[in-house]
XYZ file of C-alpha atoms in Angstrom:
681
model
C -45.440 -36.200 5.699
C -42.875 -36.593 8.510
C -41.832 -39.995 7.038
C -41.093 -38.265 3.671
C -39.287 -35.359 5.345
C -37.163 -37.914 7.246
C -36.370 -39.644 4.166
C -35.385 -36.657 2.286
C -33.183 -35.459 4.984
C -31.473 -38.932 5.418
C -30.891 -38.874 1.697
C -29.393 -35.384 1.624
C -26.913 -36.240 4.406
C -25.864 -39.658 3.001
C -25.310 -37.995 -0.358
C -22.745 -35.517 1.033
C -19.692 -35.566 -1.266
C -17.277 -34.042 1.254
C -16.869 -36.792 4.066
C -17.387 -40.401 4.283
C -20.362 -41.137 6.684
C -19.845 -43.270 9.739
C -22.512 -44.932 11.879
C -21.484 -42.670 14.886
C -21.534 -39.498 12.916
C -23.706 -36.734 14.137
C -26.142 -34.837 11.788
C -27.504 -31.296 12.344
C -30.107 -29.346 10.487
C -31.581 -25.999 10.968
C -35.035 -27.777 11.022
C -33.742 -30.488 13.430
C -34.571 -30.954 17.022
C -31.958 -31.054 19.865
C -34.118 -33.798 21.562
C -33.521 -36.062 18.346
C -31.088 -38.904 18.239
C -28.714 -36.920 15.805
C -28.563 -39.585 13.208
C -29.250 -38.919 9.427
C -32.876 -39.555 9.910
C -33.222 -37.469 13.006
C -30.863 -34.563 12.934
C -30.212 -32.095 15.794
C -30.875 -28.375 15.543
C -27.672 -26.838 16.940
C -23.997 -27.175 16.804
C -23.878 -26.946 20.517
C -26.024 -29.998 21.089
C -23.905 -31.859 18.707
C -20.763 -31.019 20.393
C -22.186 -32.371 23.662
C -22.673 -35.806 22.001
C -19.525 -35.816 20.041
C -16.655 -38.328 21.039
C -13.074 -38.464 19.744
C -13.333 -39.352 15.958
C -16.699 -37.944 15.515
C -17.631 -36.007 12.396
C -20.451 -33.520 12.816
C -22.369 -32.994 9.417
C -24.103 -29.526 9.180
C -26.805 -29.451 6.433
C -27.602 -26.556 4.246
C -29.167 -23.517 5.728
C -28.508 -20.888 8.413
C -27.556 -21.837 12.086
C -28.136 -18.846 14.034
C -26.353 -18.214 17.263
C -26.826 -15.654 20.121
C -23.664 -16.547 21.935
C -20.283 -17.795 20.893
C -19.926 -21.606 20.210
C -17.423 -22.956 22.993
C -15.375 -25.812 21.855
C -12.799 -27.735 24.073
C -12.494 -31.137 22.332
C -10.230 -33.607 20.634
C -10.331 -35.319 17.302
C -13.599 -34.003 15.778
C -14.594 -32.697 12.407
C -17.305 -30.124 11.700
C -18.391 -30.386 7.892
C -20.918 -28.254 6.258
C -22.515 -28.664 2.911
C -20.249 -26.157 1.263
C -19.027 -22.571 1.528
C -22.301 -20.371 1.188
C -24.621 -23.105 1.694
C -24.071 -23.842 5.295
C -23.982 -20.783 7.629
C -23.072 -20.118 11.173
C -24.628 -16.635 11.620
C -24.208 -14.321 14.621
C -27.006 -11.946 13.149
C -30.795 -11.732 13.769
C -33.169 -10.770 11.203
C -35.029 -7.431 11.783
C -38.797 -6.719 11.136
C -39.646 -5.465 7.606
C -38.836 -1.974 6.538
C -41.582 0.501 6.166
C -41.484 3.734 4.244
C -40.801 6.770 6.268
C -40.444 9.405 3.544
C -39.374 9.384 -0.069
C -35.971 7.780 -0.156
C -36.063 6.865 3.537
C -37.205 3.591 5.052
C -37.441 2.671 8.865
C -37.857 -0.162 11.218
C -39.709 0.118 14.484
C -37.487 -1.650 17.111
C -39.332 -0.867 20.169
C -39.731 -4.114 22.196
C -37.563 -5.982 19.798
C -34.137 -4.822 19.893
C -31.974 -7.993 20.171
C -28.773 -6.211 21.645
C -28.019 -3.393 23.896
C -26.423 -0.039 23.010
C -25.761 1.625 19.551
C -26.136 -0.277 16.414
C -22.821 0.027 14.589
C -23.170 -2.838 12.088
C -26.148 -3.232 9.910
C -26.545 -5.444 6.837
C -29.273 -5.082 4.212
C -29.741 -7.846 1.742
C -26.364 -9.223 2.828
C -24.577 -6.031 2.181
C -22.892 -3.770 4.775
C -24.768 -0.543 5.450
C -22.910 2.515 6.471
C -23.360 4.290 9.791
C -24.373 7.754 8.617
C -21.224 9.793 8.306
C -19.862 12.952 6.791
C -18.007 13.207 4.568
C -19.308 10.329 2.628
C -17.484 7.336 1.219
C -13.803 7.012 2.499
C -13.479 10.933 2.112
C -12.221 12.761 5.125
C -11.690 16.238 6.528
C -8.027 17.348 6.945
C -6.961 18.656 10.511
C -6.027 22.334 10.492
C -4.550 22.256 14.068
C -5.131 20.931 17.529
C -3.686 20.600 20.944
C -4.040 18.798 24.263
C -5.110 19.909 27.690
C -3.987 17.403 30.619
C -6.850 16.747 32.969
C -5.540 13.903 35.179
C -1.855 12.994 35.489
C -2.392 9.333 36.516
C 0.584 7.289 35.449
C 0.460 3.858 33.896
C 3.604 1.866 33.256
C 5.710 4.789 33.761
C 4.218 6.736 30.712
C 1.677 9.552 30.684
C -1.574 7.802 30.418
C -3.918 10.223 32.300
C -7.031 11.772 30.904
C -6.856 14.686 28.588
C -9.168 16.988 26.568
C -8.543 16.874 22.938
C -8.974 20.184 20.941
C -9.135 20.409 17.232
C -9.694 23.537 15.284
C -12.276 23.271 12.501
C -12.346 25.053 9.285
C -15.600 26.739 8.088
C -16.633 23.742 5.996
C -15.946 21.270 8.868
C -17.827 23.395 11.481
C -20.808 23.626 8.996
C -20.888 19.781 8.860
C -22.148 20.021 12.605
C -24.904 22.352 12.000
C -27.609 19.679 12.079
C -26.453 18.028 15.330
C -27.781 18.755 18.939
C -24.923 20.821 20.232
C -26.324 20.832 23.695
C -25.900 17.072 23.824
C -23.586 16.092 21.034
C -22.033 12.907 22.724
C -23.706 10.536 20.275
C -21.515 11.827 17.395
C -18.268 9.877 17.013
C -15.247 11.415 15.703
C -12.689 8.967 14.065
C -9.432 10.359 13.797
C -6.839 8.796 11.442
C -3.423 9.803 12.361
C -0.157 8.247 11.079
C -0.577 4.581 11.522
C -3.433 4.805 14.167
C -6.994 5.155 14.610
C -8.760 6.857 17.495
C -12.461 7.013 18.038
C -13.929 9.552 20.451
C -17.313 10.849 21.296
C -17.661 14.583 20.538
C -17.832 16.347 23.978
C -18.576 19.980 22.815
C -18.455 22.525 20.015
C -17.378 26.050 20.229
C -18.874 27.843 17.380
C -17.157 31.131 18.032
C -13.764 29.674 18.302
C -14.272 26.915 15.745
C -13.022 24.255 18.165
C -14.416 20.787 18.829
C -13.536 19.057 22.045
C -13.372 15.329 23.123
C -12.072 13.503 26.160
C -9.607 10.781 25.950
C -6.565 9.128 27.418
C -3.441 11.125 27.173
C -1.944 11.004 23.716
C 1.206 9.378 22.882
C 3.813 11.912 22.066
C 4.886 10.337 18.976
C 1.553 10.215 17.363
C -0.873 13.104 18.353
C -4.324 12.832 16.636
C -3.763 16.062 14.683
C -0.379 15.211 13.189
C -0.616 13.974 9.640
C -4.309 13.401 10.239
C -7.640 13.259 8.747
C -11.110 12.681 10.531
C -14.701 12.250 9.835
C -17.913 12.351 11.924
C -20.611 9.451 12.230
C -23.623 8.731 14.109
C -26.063 11.568 13.578
C -29.266 11.725 11.593
C -28.120 14.837 9.847
C -25.210 12.944 8.401
C -27.599 10.570 6.636
C -27.591 11.784 2.958
C -26.172 8.867 0.859
C -27.641 5.767 -0.311
C -26.687 2.709 1.933
C -26.483 4.907 5.201
C -28.466 4.397 8.342
C -29.041 5.903 11.649
C -30.360 4.288 14.745
C -32.354 6.653 17.084
C -32.158 5.132 20.508
C -34.863 7.372 21.966
C -37.308 6.543 19.492
C -35.936 3.142 18.965
C -36.275 3.498 15.302
C -33.786 2.390 12.588
C -33.672 4.680 9.630
C -32.176 3.715 6.302
C -31.483 5.088 2.810
C -31.924 2.348 0.195
C -29.353 1.569 -2.581
C -30.405 1.523 -6.121
C -32.421 -1.639 -6.871
C -33.613 -2.346 -3.414
C -37.348 -2.517 -2.705
C -39.272 -2.528 0.466
C -41.033 -5.858 -0.532
C -37.870 -7.699 -1.042
C -35.426 -6.208 1.283
C -34.085 -7.768 4.684
C -32.086 -6.301 7.429
C -29.910 -8.095 9.900
C -27.735 -6.799 12.791
C -24.956 -9.008 14.336
C -25.625 -9.678 18.036
C -22.360 -11.649 19.044
C -18.642 -10.748 18.906
C -17.336 -14.245 18.297
C -18.677 -17.189 16.427
C -16.483 -19.643 18.194
C -14.046 -19.733 21.025
C -11.883 -22.895 20.802
C -9.575 -23.518 23.813
C -7.265 -26.559 24.734
C -8.490 -28.501 21.671
C -6.612 -30.827 19.522
C -7.284 -31.923 15.881
C -10.453 -30.146 15.001
C -11.274 -29.879 11.392
C -13.785 -27.271 10.068
C -14.539 -27.603 6.315
C -17.148 -26.232 3.942
C -18.626 -23.649 6.326
C -19.540 -20.126 6.165
C -19.233 -18.058 9.456
C -20.792 -14.582 8.948
C -22.084 -11.519 10.895
C -20.303 -10.525 14.036
C -20.384 -7.309 16.152
C -17.846 -4.844 17.233
C -19.626 -2.676 20.011
C -18.071 0.768 20.961
C -18.254 1.858 24.464
C -18.727 5.555 25.475
C -14.984 5.632 25.881
C -14.596 5.219 22.139
C -11.453 3.456 20.714
C -7.838 4.028 21.851
C -5.096 3.985 19.154
C -3.391 0.650 18.633
C -1.236 -0.340 15.692
C -2.742 -2.753 13.511
C -5.670 -2.574 15.900
C -3.765 -5.386 17.460
C -5.694 -5.517 20.764
C -9.056 -6.059 18.805
C -10.477 -9.486 19.184
C -11.477 -11.688 16.259
C -14.719 -13.395 15.284
C -13.149 -17.004 15.781
C -10.788 -17.080 18.605
C -8.247 -20.006 19.233
C -5.846 -20.536 22.162
C -3.967 -23.292 23.662
C -4.671 -25.674 20.875
C -3.081 -27.884 18.185
C -4.036 -29.214 14.833
C -7.053 -26.639 14.243
C -7.825 -26.361 10.559
C -10.174 -24.429 8.275
C -10.444 -25.584 4.868
C -12.829 -24.299 2.131
C -14.550 -22.007 4.638
C -15.701 -18.396 4.436
C -15.499 -15.850 7.128
C -17.450 -12.510 6.171
C -19.296 -9.661 7.396
C -17.475 -9.226 10.628
C -17.132 -6.302 13.014
C -13.589 -7.293 13.916
C -10.758 -9.551 12.801
C -11.676 -12.788 11.172
C -9.550 -15.529 12.872
C -6.975 -15.346 15.858
C -4.697 -18.190 16.634
C -3.564 -16.530 19.860
C -1.262 -17.957 22.614
C 0.021 -21.581 22.714
C -1.292 -22.761 19.159
C 0.668 -25.217 17.034
C 0.474 -26.961 13.692
C -2.793 -24.977 12.640
C -3.866 -23.949 9.217
C -6.352 -21.877 7.151
C -6.522 -22.958 3.599
C -8.577 -22.031 0.460
C -10.761 -19.768 2.717
C -12.515 -16.718 1.628
C -12.179 -13.984 4.334
C -13.768 -10.651 3.330
C -15.882 -7.805 4.240
C -14.178 -7.424 7.481
C -14.645 -4.736 10.326
C -10.888 -4.755 10.949
C -8.530 -7.302 9.316
C -8.242 -10.911 8.326
C -5.842 -13.455 10.344
C -3.900 -12.844 13.529
C -1.163 -15.207 14.705
C 0.400 -15.293 18.087
C 0.080 -13.297 21.319
C 0.909 -9.755 21.995
C 2.532 -10.674 25.287
C 6.020 -12.190 25.589
C 4.806 -14.131 28.739
C 2.323 -16.195 26.755
C 3.198 -19.637 25.333
C 4.402 -19.007 21.759
C 2.186 -19.940 18.835
C 4.078 -21.542 15.943
C 3.705 -23.492 12.675
C 0.535 -21.869 11.494
C -0.091 -21.790 7.868
C -2.403 -19.425 5.881
C -2.265 -20.792 2.315
C -4.253 -20.246 -0.806
C -6.800 -17.768 0.723
C -8.438 -14.732 -0.508
C -8.373 -12.148 2.283
C -9.852 -8.776 1.187
C -12.071 -5.820 1.868
C -11.246 -4.940 5.471
C -11.154 -2.055 7.758
C -14.888 -1.123 7.636
C -15.110 -0.270 11.317
C -11.450 0.293 12.323
C -9.318 1.542 9.400
C -5.929 0.239 10.794
C -6.593 -3.464 10.189
C -4.199 -5.804 8.233
C -4.688 -8.785 6.049
C -2.367 -11.047 8.136
C -0.619 -10.089 11.291
C 1.959 -12.130 13.202
C 2.882 -11.244 16.654
C 5.177 -13.191 18.964
C 5.037 -16.296 16.923
C 7.622 -18.376 14.889
C 7.869 -20.768 11.882
C 4.574 -19.683 10.337
C 3.700 -19.694 6.572
C 1.625 -16.958 4.683
C 1.829 -18.344 1.184
C -0.126 -18.091 -2.168
C -2.739 -15.521 -0.778
C -4.446 -12.783 -2.506
C -4.635 -9.881 -0.103
C -6.119 -6.556 -0.930
C -8.262 -3.627 0.037
C -6.953 -2.811 3.609
C -6.286 0.584 4.679
C -3.115 -0.038 6.706
C -0.743 -3.111 5.880
C -1.084 -6.229 3.835
C 1.131 -8.776 6.041
C 3.127 -7.725 9.216
C 5.629 -9.906 11.064
C 7.037 -9.255 14.446
C 5.983 -7.362 17.519
C 9.160 -5.979 19.253
C 10.390 -2.572 18.365
C 14.301 -2.535 18.398
C 17.011 -4.963 19.212
C 15.543 -6.798 22.322
C 14.900 -10.396 21.962
C 11.878 -11.431 19.927
C 10.532 -14.992 19.282
C 9.206 -14.166 15.755
C 11.832 -16.233 13.997
C 11.749 -18.206 10.655
C 8.413 -16.931 9.397
C 7.683 -17.133 5.598
C 5.834 -14.681 3.663
C 5.856 -16.087 -0.086
C 4.028 -16.156 -3.290
C 1.399 -13.675 -2.164
C -0.320 -11.220 -4.352
C -0.698 -8.118 -2.217
C -2.073 -5.011 -3.641
C -4.423 -2.020 -3.179
C -3.231 -1.259 0.333
C -3.763 2.062 2.109
C -6.250 3.995 -0.067
C -4.715 7.207 1.032
C -6.101 7.127 4.533
C -3.193 6.334 6.886
C 0.477 6.644 6.857
C 3.568 4.366 7.530
C 2.453 1.243 6.011
C 3.540 -1.481 3.628
C 2.552 -4.508 1.832
C 4.907 -6.375 3.786
C 6.067 -4.854 7.127
C 8.577 -6.369 9.738
C 9.851 -5.640 13.251
C 12.418 -6.843 15.477
C 14.974 -9.682 15.534
C 13.407 -12.132 13.064
C 16.380 -14.269 12.025
C 15.470 -16.832 9.350
C 12.389 -14.891 8.110
C 11.985 -14.995 4.424
C 9.760 -12.646 2.102
C 9.969 -14.117 -1.243
C 8.291 -14.440 -4.637
C 5.522 -11.941 -3.681
C 3.764 -9.517 -6.235
C 3.182 -6.280 -4.597
C 1.786 -3.057 -5.977
C -0.528 -0.149 -5.503
C 0.518 0.907 -1.830
C -0.900 4.467 -1.130
C -0.405 6.221 2.006
C -1.981 9.507 3.056
C 1.312 11.270 4.250
C 4.583 9.428 4.301
C 5.355 5.841 4.117
C 3.564 4.073 1.348
C 6.186 1.385 0.755
C 6.192 -2.154 -0.849
C 8.653 -3.851 1.602
C 9.395 -2.277 4.927
C 11.945 -3.385 7.454
C 10.918 -1.192 10.206
C 12.401 -0.722 13.866
C 15.115 -3.336 14.627
C 14.157 -5.782 11.600
C 17.236 -8.092 11.683
C 18.180 -11.289 9.630
C 15.382 -11.046 6.972
C 15.904 -12.346 3.483
C 13.740 -10.411 0.947
C 14.249 -11.982 -2.629
C 12.491 -12.512 -5.952
C 9.715 -10.029 -5.301
C 8.039 -7.893 -7.937
C 7.140 -4.544 -6.346
C 5.600 -1.737 -8.447
C 3.347 1.328 -8.255
C 3.954 2.137 -4.656
C 3.661 5.812 -3.399
C 6.902 6.099 -1.333
C 9.193 3.490 -2.359
C 9.640 -0.166 -3.254
C 11.877 -0.807 -0.318
C 12.465 1.061 2.926
C 14.419 0.194 5.924
C 14.010 2.335 9.059
C 16.703 0.566 10.915
C 17.918 -2.970 11.331
C 20.735 -5.389 10.879
C 22.137 -7.729 8.367
C 18.972 -8.082 6.047
C 19.503 -9.287 2.707
C 17.516 -7.606 -0.244
C 18.358 -9.465 -3.553
C 17.064 -10.378 -6.943
C 14.034 -8.257 -6.658
C 12.390 -6.104 -9.401
C 11.507 -2.502 -8.056
C 9.585 -0.738 -10.807
C 7.957 2.671 -11.069
C 7.403 3.850 -7.654
C 5.934 7.448 -7.457
C 8.149 9.411 -5.238
C 11.139 7.383 -4.777
C 12.337 3.840 -5.381
C 14.339 3.087 -2.368
C 14.670 4.761 1.076
C 16.357 4.296 4.467
C 16.266 6.286 7.465
C 18.417 5.592 10.521
C 22.254 5.729 10.225
C 23.753 3.187 12.428
C 27.380 1.796 12.800
C 26.678 -1.870 11.784
C 25.938 -3.130 8.343
C 22.112 -2.533 7.966
C 21.545 -4.586 4.862
C 22.967 -5.914 1.711
C 21.316 -4.799 -1.620
C 22.536 -6.936 -4.497
C 21.269 -8.120 -7.911
C 18.247 -6.081 -8.006
C 16.472 -4.461 -10.848
C 15.582 -0.775 -10.291
C 13.606 0.932 -13.016
C 11.559 4.114 -12.958
C 9.875 6.928 -14.857
C 8.870 9.426 -12.281
C 10.437 10.516 -8.876
C 13.957 10.078 -7.498
C 16.144 7.181 -7.059
C 16.112 7.355 -3.388
C 14.345 9.308 -0.466
C 15.947 9.760 2.845
C 19.398 8.833 3.806
C 20.090 6.179 1.105
C 23.509 7.685 0.672
C 24.198 7.852 4.412
C 23.206 4.559 5.681
C 25.776 1.745 6.154
C 24.997 -0.983 3.763
C 26.522 -2.993 1.022
C 25.159 -2.348 -2.475
C 26.635 -4.030 -5.630
C 25.739 -5.892 -9.047
C 22.479 -3.938 -9.311
C 20.691 -2.802 -12.430
C 19.299 0.790 -12.540
C 17.503 2.241 -15.418
C 15.395 5.498 -16.026
C 12.755 5.028 -18.809
C 13.145 8.673 -19.872
C 17.013 8.822 -19.856
C 19.985 7.771 -17.941
C 19.419 6.901 -14.316
C 20.429 9.607 -11.910
C 21.350 9.056 -8.310
C 19.610 12.110 -7.121
C 21.680 14.236 -9.451
C 24.748 12.235 -9.421
C 25.991 10.020 -12.172
C 26.801 6.294 -11.319
C 30.483 7.328 -11.304
C 29.993 10.115 -8.923
C 27.756 7.929 -6.707
C 30.442 5.221 -6.514
C 33.071 7.676 -5.642
C 31.090 9.407 -2.983
C 29.740 6.087 -1.390
C 31.930 3.184 -2.379
C 28.789 1.341 -3.392
C 27.595 -0.276 -6.708
C 31.146 -0.886 -7.867
C 29.975 -3.602 -10.265
C 26.347 -2.297 -10.989
C 25.163 -1.093 -14.222
C 22.977 1.364 -16.006
C 21.181 -0.657 -18.622
C 17.600 -1.180 -20.023
C 16.304 -4.673 -18.967
C 13.956 -4.506 -21.834
C 10.658 -5.603 -20.370
C 8.354 -7.583 -22.706
C 5.217 -5.437 -21.990
C 4.929 -3.708 -18.632
C 1.519 -2.264 -19.551
C -0.077 -5.689 -20.161
C 1.677 -7.302 -17.064
C 4.468 -9.090 -18.763
C 7.527 -8.335 -16.690
C 9.879 -10.802 -18.427
C 13.116 -9.068 -19.482
C 14.887 -9.675 -22.719
C 18.424 -8.152 -22.009
C 20.024 -11.312 -20.914
C 23.478 -9.942 -21.117
C 22.789 -7.356 -18.684
C 20.952 -9.634 -16.310
C 23.938 -12.152 -16.384
C 26.314 -9.270 -15.546
C 24.524 -8.530 -12.258
C 23.699 -12.222 -11.578
C 19.948 -11.753 -11.797
C 17.847 -14.906 -12.058
C 14.516 -14.357 -13.683
C 11.646 -15.733 -11.514
C 8.039 -16.645 -12.413
C 5.868 -13.755 -10.807
C 2.709 -15.468 -12.287
C 2.947 -18.040 -9.543
C 1.914 -15.468 -6.795
C -1.487 -15.496 -5.466
C -4.128 -18.315 -5.328
C -4.558 -21.266 -7.365
C -7.304 -23.833 -7.972
C -10.499 -24.072 -9.885
C -11.528 -21.436 -12.454
C -14.131 -20.485 -9.815
C -11.639 -19.854 -7.097
C -9.228 -18.002 -9.394
C -12.028 -15.812 -10.803
C -13.226 -14.860 -7.357
C -9.701 -13.557 -6.668
C -9.698 -11.309 -9.676
C -9.729 -7.623 -8.903
C -12.838 -5.574 -9.681
C -11.645 -3.134 -12.487
C -14.182 -0.367 -11.124
C -12.288 -0.539 -7.715
C -8.918 -0.268 -9.579
C -10.086 2.956 -11.341
C -11.374 4.469 -7.815
C -7.899 3.559 -6.351
C -6.165 5.258 -9.287
C -8.380 8.440 -9.016
C -7.551 8.534 -5.407
C -3.792 8.083 -6.031
C -3.828 10.923 -8.364
C -5.394 13.230 -6.017
C -2.968 12.313 -3.110
C 0.155 12.684 -5.370
C -1.045 16.066 -6.571
C -2.260 17.237 -3.250
C -5.854 17.700 -4.366
């Protein structure tokens, strides 16, 4: 029998289609043995054992199955390849499988974890039948309560970096409905209840400290809030972590005292066939001081994001949160045809000192926070550069921390984010730069091109965009992207957004439509070029600018601006110093109005758009997604060059392109939320 098994294993490995097999290659199987030789007939059992045996030039072949880890795989090596049997076939999993469910009551299952809990602290990530369960919360889904007022009482004035960072008590006034939601909790000991506050662009999580029923106030302890973003300003919140909140299919609650996990099954799930897993590692891998490491045809799944009693401090883009795959001080690290899924944090982070790395044709989804991070947050760290994220599907994030992003580039240069599908994040699609204002920044010559970025925001946070930039970014190009359906809760659901100090950026050949606040917005910056873009049917305003500065803020030429609803511009478009000319403007219901002015009055008042025109570009069929324009004479007058928007997004096999297609049911859900946000319901 052992001989037959050995022959089968050998035959399997030597038939691998993805890599040539050399005599010194190492083979690993979930049913292998780390005392074995590691050849095709006698595979090892773990990746760690294979790495110990590997020399330069070695290929490690991982067979089909699940390789479970209980601590991160540490890699410091040169010139090795780790090749699996295919995405979804070879899994490196950070989860442990729990005992079988038992029936507790009708519609409620439980698992007794006494003596078998594989991790300490609360269980904040649970997956049932491979699907993420929801920690019991109220309101359900992604609905939230709205703040009706709050304040802060300073407890400790300890100073940190010159800013007020001491402890304070947060006070939020509750409406009768919100107070009633806490009726079922133990108000004498409520600290297991977590309040998640969504304020402007930030997320803060705090333990509920006490509730005053008479005053309708809840209290929580925290680090002193930043004066520019208090938790009760433009804010929503929800509660999670109490058994009384468990009232919706797919929700769970872990009782630490009883050591019991309770779960409400979803439709179609059965006791006999359902399995539950919880992640026990924060990282799948830590790669340090390595060179030329290839990962291919692998799935990395199930990582953990614990939450301490202190909760979670606000951080734009959840920037300080780590990732499931961490890389630093390394060159030539590549991930091809890999999957990263079911995380508690970000997917992959090329942190400090990384060069010539890539992520291509990877499926990065079901993320606790966001997708890919590039560069360090510290200016004192070695600069990461030349990282490529290409032809990837990056979607469905922010399950644990709502301010995650699809791709975020910090202090890093010469990177390319190209031909990706990026959707379903609650904050921003792609952001570039990590310096606010005009101080020096290393974020130069980054390219964000040919991406399809859509269904961002979902009405939860504010001050967001499909593509967001910061600081001195000379040589950065944002081009040939298709951007649509950007929905903020309060202000700031923009398509293209040059924020504080954005300078030297070219934005051209982008198709931007269906954004809440505007197609393009510049807060402040210098000498950006916005040209040859199509801005179509934004909801509130088509264009916006904020800060009036003495220099030329940007040049706006040869753009198409067409709309049905809303105004031509929001804030200060008529006041900011910029060059505007040879643009086409059109209102589908009549002549375009410059917020009540005719184009002649607009020209006289501002000196802008002297050669711009009012004309119907005659789109072939907007409703069916055909954005070709037939008024060639008008396009020629403004020097507009038609571009092929269909090249944005992923390409490859039918299977890969179909995987990127957006679920029509999700689109309908987004549209319903958008309608509610715009009407104030």
